[in-house]
């Protein structure tokens, strides 16, 4: 029997939310954050079978309008197919 299948979701965030009057971008890889209520605009660019394929898409997207303005605001999210997220629900604070 085959094991779990991992896929790679690629996101880009056009940041508009300000912190002390300055628009903050991702500081390093895996520094994903977004505040949609403050105007940030996350975009799902695709779902890929490997991290390398997702990275290739980043390189192509960095040359396109909008994405080129924030070339470091990409995030690759690993996800396992058929695996539940939030299996125990959630509690609001």
C-alpha positions as semicolon CSV with decimal commas, in nm:
position;residue;x (nm);y (nm);z (nm)
1;X;0,000;0,000;0,000
2;X;0,130;0,344;-0,092
3;X;0,214;0,593;0,180
4;X;0,069;0,941;0,218
5;X;0,103;1,181;-0,074
6;X;0,252;1,521;-0,002
7;X;0,168;1,816;-0,225
8;X;0,306;2,169;-0,219
9;X;0,071;2,467;-0,222
10;X;0,230;2,790;-0,344
11;X;0,114;3,123;-0,202
12;X;0,208;3,484;-0,266
13;X;0,103;3,773;-0,043
14;X;0,076;4,129;-0,169
15;X;0,125;4,313;0,160
16;X;-0,068;4,628;0,238
17;X;-0,101;4,599;0,615
18;X;0,118;4,850;0,789
19;X;0,309;4,823;1,113
20;X;0,415;5,165;1,245
21;X;0,349;5,316;0,901
22;X;0,576;5,068;0,723
23;X;0,458;4,783;0,502
24;X;0,619;4,467;0,635
25;X;0,718;4,182;0,404
26;X;0,840;3,829;0,472
27;X;1,175;3,855;0,649
28;X;1,301;3,507;0,559
29;X;1,181;3,182;0,403
30;X;0,888;3,028;0,592
31;X;0,803;3,367;0,749
32;X;0,448;3,346;0,616
33;X;0,190;3,586;0,755
34;X;-0,103;3,777;0,613
35;X;-0,358;4,022;0,754
36;X;-0,648;4,026;0,510
37;X;-0,852;4,254;0,736
38;X;-0,579;4,517;0,695
39;X;-0,564;4,478;0,317
40;X;-0,308;4,203;0,252
41;X;-0,396;4,003;-0,059
42;X;-0,288;3,635;-0,052
43;X;-0,298;3,446;-0,381
44;X;-0,283;3,069;-0,433
45;X;-0,058;3,022;-0,738
46;X;-0,094;2,646;-0,765
47;X;-0,050;2,304;-0,611
48;X;0,258;2,107;-0,711
49;X;0,387;1,751;-0,680
50;X;0,729;1,861;-0,555
51;X;0,896;2,150;-0,377
52;X;1,120;2,190;-0,683
53;X;0,820;2,235;-0,914
54;X;0,678;2,501;-0,679
55;X;1,017;2,674;-0,670
56;X;1,021;2,677;-1,051
57;X;0,683;2,852;-1,048
58;X;0,823;3,113;-0,809
59;X;1,107;3,187;-1,050
60;X;0,859;3,232;-1,338
61;X;0,618;3,443;-1,128
62;X;0,893;3,678;-1,008
63;X;0,910;3,812;-1,364
64;X;0,539;3,898;-1,379
65;X;0,364;4,225;-1,288
66;X;0,265;4,245;-0,923
67;X;0,473;3,947;-0,815
68;X;0,791;4,125;-0,925
69;X;0,710;4,406;-0,678
70;X;0,734;4,162;-0,386
71;X;0,973;3,892;-0,506
72;X;1,036;3,748;-0,160
73;X;0,673;3,717;-0,049
74;X;0,617;3,361;-0,170
75;X;0,547;3,069;0,060
76;X;0,545;2,697;-0,012
77;X;0,307;2,508;0,218
78;X;0,339;2,130;0,248
79;X;0,010;1,942;0,272
80;X;-0,071;1,572;0,289
81;X;-0,362;1,451;0,075
82;X;-0,656;1,294;0,257
83;X;-0,524;1,409;0,595
84;X;-0,764;1,601;0,818
85;X;-0,666;1,945;0,942
86;X;-0,809;2,075;1,271
87;X;-0,927;1,726;1,376
88;X;-1,029;1,847;1,722
89;X;-1,203;2,169;1,612
90;X;-1,098;2,505;1,757
91;X;-1,178;2,742;2,041
92;X;-1,205;3,118;1,992
93;X;-1,009;3,326;2,239
